[in-house]
PDB file of C-alpha atoms in Angstrom:
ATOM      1  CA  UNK U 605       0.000   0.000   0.000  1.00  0.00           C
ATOM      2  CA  UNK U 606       0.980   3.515  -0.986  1.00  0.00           C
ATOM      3  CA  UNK U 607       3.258   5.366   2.041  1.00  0.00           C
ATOM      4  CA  UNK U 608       1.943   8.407   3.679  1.00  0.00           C
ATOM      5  CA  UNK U 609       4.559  11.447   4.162  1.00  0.00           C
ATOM      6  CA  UNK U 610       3.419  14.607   6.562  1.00  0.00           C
ATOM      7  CA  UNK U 611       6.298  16.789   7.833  1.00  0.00           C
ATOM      8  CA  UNK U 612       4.366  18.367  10.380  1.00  0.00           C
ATOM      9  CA  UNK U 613       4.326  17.155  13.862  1.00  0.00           C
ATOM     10  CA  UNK U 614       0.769  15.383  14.322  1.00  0.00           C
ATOM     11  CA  UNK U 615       0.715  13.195  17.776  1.00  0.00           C
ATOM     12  CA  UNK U 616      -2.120  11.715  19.248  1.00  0.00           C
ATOM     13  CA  UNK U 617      -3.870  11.036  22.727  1.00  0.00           C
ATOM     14  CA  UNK U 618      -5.541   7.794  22.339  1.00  0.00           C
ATOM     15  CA  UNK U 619      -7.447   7.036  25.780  1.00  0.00           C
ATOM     16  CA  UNK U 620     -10.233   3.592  26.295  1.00  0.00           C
ATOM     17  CA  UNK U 621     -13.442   4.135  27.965  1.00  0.00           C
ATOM     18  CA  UNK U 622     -12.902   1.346  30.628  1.00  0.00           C
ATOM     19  CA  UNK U 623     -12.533   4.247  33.439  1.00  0.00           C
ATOM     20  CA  UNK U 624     -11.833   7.962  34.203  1.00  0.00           C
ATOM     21  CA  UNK U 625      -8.839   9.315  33.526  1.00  0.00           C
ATOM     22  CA  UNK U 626      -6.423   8.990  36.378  1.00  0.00           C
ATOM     23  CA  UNK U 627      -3.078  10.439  37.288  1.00  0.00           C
ATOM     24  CA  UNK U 628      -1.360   8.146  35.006  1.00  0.00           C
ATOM     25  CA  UNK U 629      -3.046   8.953  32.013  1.00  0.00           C
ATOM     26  CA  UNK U 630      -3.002  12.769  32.812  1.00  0.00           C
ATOM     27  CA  UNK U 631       1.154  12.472  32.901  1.00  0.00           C
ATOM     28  CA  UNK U 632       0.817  10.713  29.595  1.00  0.00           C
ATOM     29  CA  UNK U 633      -1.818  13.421  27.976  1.00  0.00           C
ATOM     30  CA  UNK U 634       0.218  15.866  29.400  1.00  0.00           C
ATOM     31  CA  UNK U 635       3.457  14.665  27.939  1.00  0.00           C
ATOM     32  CA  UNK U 636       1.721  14.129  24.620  1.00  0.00           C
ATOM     33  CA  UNK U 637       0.257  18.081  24.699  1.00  0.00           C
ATOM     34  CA  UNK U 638       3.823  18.876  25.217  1.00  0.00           C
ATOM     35  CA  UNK U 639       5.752  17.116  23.302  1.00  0.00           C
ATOM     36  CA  UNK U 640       3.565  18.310  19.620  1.00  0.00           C
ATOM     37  CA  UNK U 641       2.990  22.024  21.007  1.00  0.00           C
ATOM     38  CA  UNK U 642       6.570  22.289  21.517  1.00  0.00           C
ATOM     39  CA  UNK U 643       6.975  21.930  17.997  1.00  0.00           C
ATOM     40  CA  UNK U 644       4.079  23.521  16.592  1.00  0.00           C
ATOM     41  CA  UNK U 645       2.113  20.545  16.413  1.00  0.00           C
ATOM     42  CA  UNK U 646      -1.443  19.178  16.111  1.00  0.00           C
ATOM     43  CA  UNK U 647      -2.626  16.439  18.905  1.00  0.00           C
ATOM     44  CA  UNK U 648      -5.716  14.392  17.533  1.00  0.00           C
ATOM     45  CA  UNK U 649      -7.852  12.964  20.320  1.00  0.00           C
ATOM     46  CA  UNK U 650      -9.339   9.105  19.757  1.00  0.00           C
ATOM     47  CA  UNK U 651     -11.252   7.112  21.984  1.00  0.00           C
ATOM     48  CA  UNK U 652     -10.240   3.599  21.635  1.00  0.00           C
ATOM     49  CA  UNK U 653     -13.249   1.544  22.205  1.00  0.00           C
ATOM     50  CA  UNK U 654     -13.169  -0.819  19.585  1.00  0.00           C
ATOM     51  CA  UNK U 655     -13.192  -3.339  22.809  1.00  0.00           C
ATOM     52  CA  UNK U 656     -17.090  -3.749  23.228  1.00  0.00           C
ATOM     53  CA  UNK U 657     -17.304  -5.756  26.079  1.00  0.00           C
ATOM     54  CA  UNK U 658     -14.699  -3.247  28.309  1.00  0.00           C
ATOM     55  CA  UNK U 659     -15.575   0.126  26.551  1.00  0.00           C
ATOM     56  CA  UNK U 660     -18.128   1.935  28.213  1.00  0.00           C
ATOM     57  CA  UNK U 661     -19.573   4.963  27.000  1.00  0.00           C
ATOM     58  CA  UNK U 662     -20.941   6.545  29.372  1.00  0.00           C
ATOM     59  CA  UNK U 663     -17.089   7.386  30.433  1.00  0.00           C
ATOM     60  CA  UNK U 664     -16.168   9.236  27.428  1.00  0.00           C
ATOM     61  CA  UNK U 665     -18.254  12.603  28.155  1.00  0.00           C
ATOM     62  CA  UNK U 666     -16.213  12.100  31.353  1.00  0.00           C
ATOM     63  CA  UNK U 667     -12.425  11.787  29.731  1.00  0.00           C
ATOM     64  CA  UNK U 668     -13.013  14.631  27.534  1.00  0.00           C
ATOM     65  CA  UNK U 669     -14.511  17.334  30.297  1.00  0.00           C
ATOM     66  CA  UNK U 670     -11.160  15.648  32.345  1.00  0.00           C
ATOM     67  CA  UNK U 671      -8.900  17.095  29.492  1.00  0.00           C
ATOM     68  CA  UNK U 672     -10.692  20.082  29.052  1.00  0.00           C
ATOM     69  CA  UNK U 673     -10.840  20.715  33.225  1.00  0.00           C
ATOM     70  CA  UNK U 674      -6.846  20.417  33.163  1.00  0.00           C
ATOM     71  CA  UNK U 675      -6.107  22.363  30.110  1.00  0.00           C
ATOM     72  CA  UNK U 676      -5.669  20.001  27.935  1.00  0.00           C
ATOM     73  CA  UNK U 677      -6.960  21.195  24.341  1.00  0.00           C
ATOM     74  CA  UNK U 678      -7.232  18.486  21.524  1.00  0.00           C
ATOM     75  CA  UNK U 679      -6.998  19.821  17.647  1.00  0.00           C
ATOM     76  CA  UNK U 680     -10.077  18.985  15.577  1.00  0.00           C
ATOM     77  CA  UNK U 681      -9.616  16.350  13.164  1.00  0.00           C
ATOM     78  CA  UNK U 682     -10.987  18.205   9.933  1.00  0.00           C
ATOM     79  CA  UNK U 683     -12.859  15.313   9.023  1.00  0.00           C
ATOM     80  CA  UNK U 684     -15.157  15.901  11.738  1.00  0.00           C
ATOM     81  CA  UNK U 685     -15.313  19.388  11.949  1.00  0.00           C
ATOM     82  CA  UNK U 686     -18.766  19.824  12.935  1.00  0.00           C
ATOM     83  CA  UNK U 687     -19.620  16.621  14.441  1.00  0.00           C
ATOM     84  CA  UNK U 688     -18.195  14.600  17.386  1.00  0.00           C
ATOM     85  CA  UNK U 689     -16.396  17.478  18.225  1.00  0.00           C
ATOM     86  CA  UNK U 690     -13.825  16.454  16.058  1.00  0.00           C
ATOM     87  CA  UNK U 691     -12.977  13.331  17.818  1.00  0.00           C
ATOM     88  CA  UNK U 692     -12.629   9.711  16.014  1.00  0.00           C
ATOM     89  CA  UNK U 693     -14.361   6.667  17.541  1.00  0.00           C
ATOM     90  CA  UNK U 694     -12.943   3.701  16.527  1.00  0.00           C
ATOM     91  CA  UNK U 695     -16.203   1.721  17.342  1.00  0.00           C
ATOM     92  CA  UNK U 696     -17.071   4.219  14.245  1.00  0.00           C
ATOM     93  CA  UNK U 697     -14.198   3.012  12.282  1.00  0.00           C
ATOM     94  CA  UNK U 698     -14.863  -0.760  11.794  1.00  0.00           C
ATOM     95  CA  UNK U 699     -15.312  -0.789   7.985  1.00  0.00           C
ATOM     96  CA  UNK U 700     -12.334   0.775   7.623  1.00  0.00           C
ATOM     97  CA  UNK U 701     -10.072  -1.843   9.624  1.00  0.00           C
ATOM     98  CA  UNK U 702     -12.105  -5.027   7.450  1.00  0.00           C
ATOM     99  CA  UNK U 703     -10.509  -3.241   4.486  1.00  0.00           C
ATOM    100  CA  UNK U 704      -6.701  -3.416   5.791  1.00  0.00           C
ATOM    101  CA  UNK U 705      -7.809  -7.006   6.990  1.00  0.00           C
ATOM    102  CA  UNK U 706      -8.720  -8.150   3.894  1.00  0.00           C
ATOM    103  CA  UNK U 707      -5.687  -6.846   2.308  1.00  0.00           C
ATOM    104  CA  UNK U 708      -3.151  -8.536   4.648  1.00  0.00           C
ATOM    105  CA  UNK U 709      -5.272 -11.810   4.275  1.00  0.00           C
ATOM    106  CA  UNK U 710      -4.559 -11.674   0.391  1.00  0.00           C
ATOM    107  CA  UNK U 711      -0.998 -11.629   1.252  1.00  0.00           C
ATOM    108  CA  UNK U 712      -1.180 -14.647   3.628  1.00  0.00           C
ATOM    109  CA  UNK U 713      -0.217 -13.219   6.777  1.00  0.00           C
ATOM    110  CA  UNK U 714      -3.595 -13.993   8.774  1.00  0.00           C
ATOM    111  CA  UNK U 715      -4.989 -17.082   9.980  1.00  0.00           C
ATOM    112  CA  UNK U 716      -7.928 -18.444  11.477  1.00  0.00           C
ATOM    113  CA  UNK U 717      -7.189 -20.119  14.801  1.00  0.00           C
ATOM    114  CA  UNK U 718      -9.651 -21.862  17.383  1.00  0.00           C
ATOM    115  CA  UNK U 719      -7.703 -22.357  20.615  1.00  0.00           C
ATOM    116  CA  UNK U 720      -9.509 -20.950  23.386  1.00  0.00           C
ATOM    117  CA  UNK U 721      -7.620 -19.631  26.342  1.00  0.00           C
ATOM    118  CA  UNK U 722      -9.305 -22.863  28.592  1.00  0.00           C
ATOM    119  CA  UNK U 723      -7.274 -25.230  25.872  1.00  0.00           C
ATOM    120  CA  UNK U 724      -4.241 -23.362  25.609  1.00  0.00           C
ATOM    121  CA  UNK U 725      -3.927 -23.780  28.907  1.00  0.00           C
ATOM    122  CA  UNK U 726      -4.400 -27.464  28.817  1.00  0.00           C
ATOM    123  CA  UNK U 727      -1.971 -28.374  25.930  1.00  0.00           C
ATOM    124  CA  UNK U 728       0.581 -30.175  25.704  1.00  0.00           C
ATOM    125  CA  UNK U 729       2.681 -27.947  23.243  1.00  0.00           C
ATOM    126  CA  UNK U 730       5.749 -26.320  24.937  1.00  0.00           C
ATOM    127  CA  UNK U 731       4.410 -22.109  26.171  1.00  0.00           C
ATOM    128  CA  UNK U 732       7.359 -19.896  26.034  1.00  0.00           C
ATOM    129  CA  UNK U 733       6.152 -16.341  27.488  1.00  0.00           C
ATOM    130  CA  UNK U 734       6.839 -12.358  26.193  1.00  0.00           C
ATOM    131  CA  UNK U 735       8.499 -10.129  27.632  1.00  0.00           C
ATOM    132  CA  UNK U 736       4.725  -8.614  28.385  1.00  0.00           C
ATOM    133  CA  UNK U 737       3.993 -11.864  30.460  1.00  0.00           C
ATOM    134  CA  UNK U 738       1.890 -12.882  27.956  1.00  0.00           C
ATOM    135  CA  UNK U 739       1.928 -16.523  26.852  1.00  0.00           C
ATOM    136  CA  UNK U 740       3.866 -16.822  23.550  1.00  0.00           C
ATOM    137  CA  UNK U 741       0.639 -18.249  21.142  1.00  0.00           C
ATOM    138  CA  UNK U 742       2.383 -21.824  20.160  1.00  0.00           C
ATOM    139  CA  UNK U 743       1.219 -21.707  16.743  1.00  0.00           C
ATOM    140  CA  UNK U 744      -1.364 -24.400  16.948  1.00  0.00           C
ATOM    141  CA  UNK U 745      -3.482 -23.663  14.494  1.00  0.00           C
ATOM    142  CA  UNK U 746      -1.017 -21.724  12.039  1.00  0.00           C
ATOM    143  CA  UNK U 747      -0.618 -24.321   9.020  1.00  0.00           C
ATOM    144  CA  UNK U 748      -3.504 -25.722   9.079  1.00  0.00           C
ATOM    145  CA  UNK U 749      -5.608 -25.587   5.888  1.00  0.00           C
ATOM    146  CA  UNK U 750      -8.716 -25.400   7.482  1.00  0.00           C
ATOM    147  CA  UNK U 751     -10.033 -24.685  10.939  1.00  0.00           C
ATOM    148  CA  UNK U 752     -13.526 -25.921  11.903  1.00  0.00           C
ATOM    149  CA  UNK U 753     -15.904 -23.047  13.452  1.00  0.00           C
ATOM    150  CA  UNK U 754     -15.905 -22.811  17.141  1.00  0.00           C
ATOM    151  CA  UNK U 755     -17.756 -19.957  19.784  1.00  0.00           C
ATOM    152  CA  UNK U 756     -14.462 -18.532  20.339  1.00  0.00           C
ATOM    153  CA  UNK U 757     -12.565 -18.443  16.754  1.00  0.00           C
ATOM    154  CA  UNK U 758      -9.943 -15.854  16.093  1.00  0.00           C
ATOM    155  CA  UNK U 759      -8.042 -14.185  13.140  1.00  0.00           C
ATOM    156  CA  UNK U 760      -3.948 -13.948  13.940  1.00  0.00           C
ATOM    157  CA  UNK U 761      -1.591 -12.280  12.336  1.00  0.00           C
ATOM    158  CA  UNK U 762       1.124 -14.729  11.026  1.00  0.00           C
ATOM    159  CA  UNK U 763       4.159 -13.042  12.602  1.00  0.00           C
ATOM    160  CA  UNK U 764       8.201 -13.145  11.944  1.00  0.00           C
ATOM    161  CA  UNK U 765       9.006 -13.783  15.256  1.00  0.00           C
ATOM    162  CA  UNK U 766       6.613 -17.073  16.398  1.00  0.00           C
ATOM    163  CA  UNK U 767       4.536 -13.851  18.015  1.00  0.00           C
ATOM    164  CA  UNK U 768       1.096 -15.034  16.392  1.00  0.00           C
ATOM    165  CA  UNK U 769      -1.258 -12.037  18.261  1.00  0.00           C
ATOM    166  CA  UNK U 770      -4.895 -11.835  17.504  1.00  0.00           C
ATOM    167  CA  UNK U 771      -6.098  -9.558  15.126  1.00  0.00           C
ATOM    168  CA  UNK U 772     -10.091 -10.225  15.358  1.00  0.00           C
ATOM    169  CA  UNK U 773     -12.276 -11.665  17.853  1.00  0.00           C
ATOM    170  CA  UNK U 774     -15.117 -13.586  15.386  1.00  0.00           C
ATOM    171  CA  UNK U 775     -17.215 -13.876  18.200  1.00  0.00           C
ATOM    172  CA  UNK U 776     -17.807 -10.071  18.771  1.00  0.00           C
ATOM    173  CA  UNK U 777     -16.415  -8.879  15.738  1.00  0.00           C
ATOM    174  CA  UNK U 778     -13.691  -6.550  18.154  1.00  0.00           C
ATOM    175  CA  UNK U 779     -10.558  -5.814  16.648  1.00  0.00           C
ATOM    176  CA  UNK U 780      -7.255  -5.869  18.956  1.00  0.00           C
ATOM    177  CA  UNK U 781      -5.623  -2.761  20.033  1.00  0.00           C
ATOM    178  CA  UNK U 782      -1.799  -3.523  18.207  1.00  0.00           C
ATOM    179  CA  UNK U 783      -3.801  -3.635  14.723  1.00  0.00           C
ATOM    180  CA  UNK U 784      -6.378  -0.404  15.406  1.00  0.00           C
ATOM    181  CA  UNK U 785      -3.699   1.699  16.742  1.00  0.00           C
ATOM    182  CA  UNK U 786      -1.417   1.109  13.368  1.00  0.00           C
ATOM    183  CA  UNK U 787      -4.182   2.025  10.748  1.00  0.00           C
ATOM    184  CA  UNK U 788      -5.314   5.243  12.784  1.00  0.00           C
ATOM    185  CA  UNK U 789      -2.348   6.250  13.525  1.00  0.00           C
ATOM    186  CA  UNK U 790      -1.609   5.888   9.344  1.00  0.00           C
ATOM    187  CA  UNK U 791      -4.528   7.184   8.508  1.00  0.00           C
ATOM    188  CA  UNK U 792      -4.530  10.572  10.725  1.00  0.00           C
ATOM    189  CA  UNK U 793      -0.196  11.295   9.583  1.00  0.00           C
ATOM    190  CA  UNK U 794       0.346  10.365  12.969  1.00  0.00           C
ATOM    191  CA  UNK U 795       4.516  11.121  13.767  1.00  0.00           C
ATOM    192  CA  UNK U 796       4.697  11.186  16.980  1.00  0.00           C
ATOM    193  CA  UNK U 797       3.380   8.570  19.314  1.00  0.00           C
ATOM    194  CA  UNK U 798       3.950   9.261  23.329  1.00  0.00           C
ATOM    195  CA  UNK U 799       2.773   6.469  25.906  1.00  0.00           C
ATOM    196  CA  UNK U 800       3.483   4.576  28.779  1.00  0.00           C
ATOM    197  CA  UNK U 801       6.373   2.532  28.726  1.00  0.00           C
ATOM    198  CA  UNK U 802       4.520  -0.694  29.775  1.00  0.00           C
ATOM    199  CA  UNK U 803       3.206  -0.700  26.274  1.00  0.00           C
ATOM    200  CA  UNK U 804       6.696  -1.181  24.990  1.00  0.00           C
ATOM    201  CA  UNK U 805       5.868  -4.754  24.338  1.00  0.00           C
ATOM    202  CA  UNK U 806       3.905  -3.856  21.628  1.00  0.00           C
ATOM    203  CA  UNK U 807       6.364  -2.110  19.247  1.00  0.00           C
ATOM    204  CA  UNK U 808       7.249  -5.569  17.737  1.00  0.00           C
ATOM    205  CA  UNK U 809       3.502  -5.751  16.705  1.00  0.00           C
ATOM    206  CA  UNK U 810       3.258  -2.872  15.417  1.00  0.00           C
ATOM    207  CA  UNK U 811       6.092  -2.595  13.304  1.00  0.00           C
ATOM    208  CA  UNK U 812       5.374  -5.606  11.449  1.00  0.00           C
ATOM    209  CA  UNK U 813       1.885  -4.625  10.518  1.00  0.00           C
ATOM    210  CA  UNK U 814       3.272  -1.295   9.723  1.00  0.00           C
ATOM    211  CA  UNK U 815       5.814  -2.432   7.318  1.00  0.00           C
ATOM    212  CA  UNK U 816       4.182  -5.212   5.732  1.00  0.00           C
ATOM    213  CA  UNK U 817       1.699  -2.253   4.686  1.00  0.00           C
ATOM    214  CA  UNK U 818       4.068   0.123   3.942  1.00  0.00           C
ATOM    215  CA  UNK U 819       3.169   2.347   6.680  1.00  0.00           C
ATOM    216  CA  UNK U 820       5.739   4.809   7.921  1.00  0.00           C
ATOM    217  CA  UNK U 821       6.702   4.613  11.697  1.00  0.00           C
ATOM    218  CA  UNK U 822       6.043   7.208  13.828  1.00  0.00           C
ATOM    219  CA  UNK U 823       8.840   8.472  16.558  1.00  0.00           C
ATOM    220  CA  UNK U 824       7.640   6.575  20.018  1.00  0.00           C
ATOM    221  CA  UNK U 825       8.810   8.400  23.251  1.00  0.00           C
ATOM    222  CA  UNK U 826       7.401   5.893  26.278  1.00  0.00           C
ATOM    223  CA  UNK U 827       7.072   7.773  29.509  1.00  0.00           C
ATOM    224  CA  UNK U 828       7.720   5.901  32.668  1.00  0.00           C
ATOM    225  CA  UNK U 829       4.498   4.576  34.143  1.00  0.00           C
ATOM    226  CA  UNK U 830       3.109   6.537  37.354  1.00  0.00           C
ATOM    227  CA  UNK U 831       3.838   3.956  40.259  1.00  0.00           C
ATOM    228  CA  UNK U 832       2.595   4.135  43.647  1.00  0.00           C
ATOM    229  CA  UNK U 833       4.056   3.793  47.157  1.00  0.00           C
ATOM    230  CA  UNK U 834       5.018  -0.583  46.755  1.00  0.00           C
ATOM    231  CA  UNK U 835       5.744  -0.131  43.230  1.00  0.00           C
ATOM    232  CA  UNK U 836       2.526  -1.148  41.291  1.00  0.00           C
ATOM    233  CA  UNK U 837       1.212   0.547  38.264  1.00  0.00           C
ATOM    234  CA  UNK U 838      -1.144   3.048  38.874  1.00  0.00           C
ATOM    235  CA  UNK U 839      -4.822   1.672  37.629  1.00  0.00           C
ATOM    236  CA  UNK U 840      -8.299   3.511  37.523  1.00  0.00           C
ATOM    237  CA  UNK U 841      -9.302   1.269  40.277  1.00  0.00           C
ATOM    238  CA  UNK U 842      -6.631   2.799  42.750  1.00  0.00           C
ATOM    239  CA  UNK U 843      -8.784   5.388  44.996  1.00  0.00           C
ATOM    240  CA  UNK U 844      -5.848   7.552  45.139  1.00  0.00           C
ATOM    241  CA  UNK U 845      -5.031   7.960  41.529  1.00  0.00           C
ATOM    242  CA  UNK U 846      -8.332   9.194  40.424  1.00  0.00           C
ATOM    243  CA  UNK U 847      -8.502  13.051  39.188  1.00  0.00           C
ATOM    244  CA  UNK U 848     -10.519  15.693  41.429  1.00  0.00           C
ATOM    245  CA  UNK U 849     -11.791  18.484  39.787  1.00  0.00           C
ATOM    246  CA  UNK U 850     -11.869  22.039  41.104  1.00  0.00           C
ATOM    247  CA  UNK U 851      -9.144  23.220  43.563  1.00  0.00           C
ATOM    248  CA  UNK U 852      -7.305  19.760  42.663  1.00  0.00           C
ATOM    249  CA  UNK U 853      -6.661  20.357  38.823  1.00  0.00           C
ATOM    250  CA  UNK U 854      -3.600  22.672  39.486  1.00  0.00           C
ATOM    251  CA  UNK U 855      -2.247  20.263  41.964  1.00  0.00           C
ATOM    252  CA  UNK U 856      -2.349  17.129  39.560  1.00  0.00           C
ATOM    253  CA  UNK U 857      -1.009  18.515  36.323  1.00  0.00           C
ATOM    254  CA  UNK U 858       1.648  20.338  38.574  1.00  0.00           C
ATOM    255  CA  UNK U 859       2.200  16.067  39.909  1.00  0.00           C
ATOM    256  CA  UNK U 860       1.859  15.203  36.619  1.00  0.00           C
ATOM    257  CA  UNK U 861       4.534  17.756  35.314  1.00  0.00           C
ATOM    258  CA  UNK U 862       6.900  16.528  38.429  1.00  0.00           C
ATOM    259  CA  UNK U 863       6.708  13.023  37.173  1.00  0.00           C
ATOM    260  CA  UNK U 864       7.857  13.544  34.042  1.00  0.00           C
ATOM    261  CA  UNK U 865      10.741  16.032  35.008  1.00  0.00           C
ATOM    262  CA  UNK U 866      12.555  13.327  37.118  1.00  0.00           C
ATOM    263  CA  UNK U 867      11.832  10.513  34.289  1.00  0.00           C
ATOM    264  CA  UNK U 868      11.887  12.018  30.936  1.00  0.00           C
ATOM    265  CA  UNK U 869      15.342  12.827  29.232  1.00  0.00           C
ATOM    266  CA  UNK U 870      16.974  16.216  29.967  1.00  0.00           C
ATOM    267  CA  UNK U 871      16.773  17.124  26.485  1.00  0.00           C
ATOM    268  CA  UNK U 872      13.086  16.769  25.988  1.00  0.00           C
ATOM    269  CA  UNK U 873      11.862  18.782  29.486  1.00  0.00           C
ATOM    270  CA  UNK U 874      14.289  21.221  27.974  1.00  0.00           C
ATOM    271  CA  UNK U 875      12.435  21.265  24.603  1.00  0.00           C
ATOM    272  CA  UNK U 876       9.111  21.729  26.680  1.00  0.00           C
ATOM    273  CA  UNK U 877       9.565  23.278  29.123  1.00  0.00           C
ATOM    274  CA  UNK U 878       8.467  26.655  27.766  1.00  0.00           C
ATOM    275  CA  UNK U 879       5.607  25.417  26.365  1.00  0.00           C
ATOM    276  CA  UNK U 880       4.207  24.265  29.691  1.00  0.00           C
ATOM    277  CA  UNK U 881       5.128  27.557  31.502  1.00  0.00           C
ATOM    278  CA  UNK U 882       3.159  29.194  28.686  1.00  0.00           C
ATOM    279  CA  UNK U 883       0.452  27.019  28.700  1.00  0.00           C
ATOM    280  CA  UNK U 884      -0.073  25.982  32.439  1.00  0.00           C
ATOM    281  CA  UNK U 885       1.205  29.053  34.112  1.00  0.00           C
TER     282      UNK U 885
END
């Protein structure tokens, strides 16, 4: 497929409706803000709900007013100008990823596959594991020249590196997250991608979707995850990491802005650090 070019800085903020924002996605929307408005740049907002059975909508009037309440300004995607307040959906977008499907199962790099987590789990094949934690899939199902229907079938991608992810859950018709995320990103000139660095994982994924379509890749900058007082991630379950409006906004984007001081390179806060004074002071 053709290549995109765009030599402007466009970066993204890509949140999922599972939750409210917390303090670890506010370092990681702030970061983002900064690191394309230091530059000049445009940040698209996208809510990532192509997950039906986590997403939850009533949570994404919530995110938004969150950005908004901490300063936090998304560009409008011109597309959408007048609707959505220019904000993509990719529960919206579902034609769209069929298309890119269809054109990586012409090349032979997808696969049906009918293992269910309940008989990976009792096989007898040898389960190496990712760095992620994730159970490597053992490639079951990969040659096989035809896979009977089951209640849980899935398309995988046929990977390089015995990584076999899932693509498409049959059953709900839900794409996965590492093939959404490389066909938005494509399709909206995203160059600069800023996230948390337990997502690292994923970069293998993505760069073999991206290049077997001819995608360009986007600079990633991963910003140290937000821990909390024994060392655990910070979730949207953790009473303590939720955002407070009011009184509190100052006090969490100046947390926010502390966080990434101490863990980002010297060179970036350098690069953005006038662009939060002007913004946030």
């Amino acid at each position: 497929m053709k290549e995109k070019s765009n030599k402007n800085v466009l970066g993204r903020f890509a949140p999922s409706p599972t939750g409210p924002l917390h303090l670890g996605s506010l370092v990681t929307a702030l970061a983002s803000f900064l690191d394309v408005k230091s530059e000049n740049g445009k940040l698209w907002l996208r809510i990532e709900d192509s997950d039906s059975q986590r997403s939850k909508p009533n949570f994404i009037g919530l995110i938004k007013q969150q950005l908004v309440d901490h300063g936090i300004a998304w560009d409008v995607w011109p597309n959408l100008a007048h609707e959505r307040a220019g904000v993509i959906y990719q529960s919206e977008r579902q034609h769209i990823y069929s298309h890119f499907l269809h054109y990586l199962s012409t090349l032979d790099r997808t696969f049906l596959c009918k293992c269910t987590r309940k008989s990976l789990s009792r096989t007898n094949h040898f389960i190496e594991y990712l760095e992620s934690g994730e159970k490597r899939y053992p490639q079951i199902c990969r040659d096989r020249k035809s896979v009977c229907l089951s209640k849980e079938q899935t398309l995988r991608f046929k990977s390089t590196n015995r990584d076999d992810f899932v693509i498409r859950r049959l059953t709900t018709g839900d794409f996965s997250y590492a093939f959404t995320v490389v066909i938005d990103d494509y399709l909206q000139g995203v160059t600069r991608v800023v996230r948390g660095d337990d997502l690292k994982f994923t970069i293998e994924r993505n760069r073999q979707v991206q290049a077997i379509l001819g995608f360009p890749f986007p600079t990633i900058l991963h910003v140290p995850v937000v821990r909390d007082s024994n060392g655990r991630k910070l979730s949207k379950t953790d009473e303590h990491s939720k955002l407070r409006g009011g009184k509190f906004i100052k006090k969490q984007i100046t947390q926010s802005w502390t966080h990434l001081r101490k863990n980002m390179p010297s060179s970036w806060i350098e690069k953005v650090t006038p662009t939060y004074e002007n913004y946030f002071f």
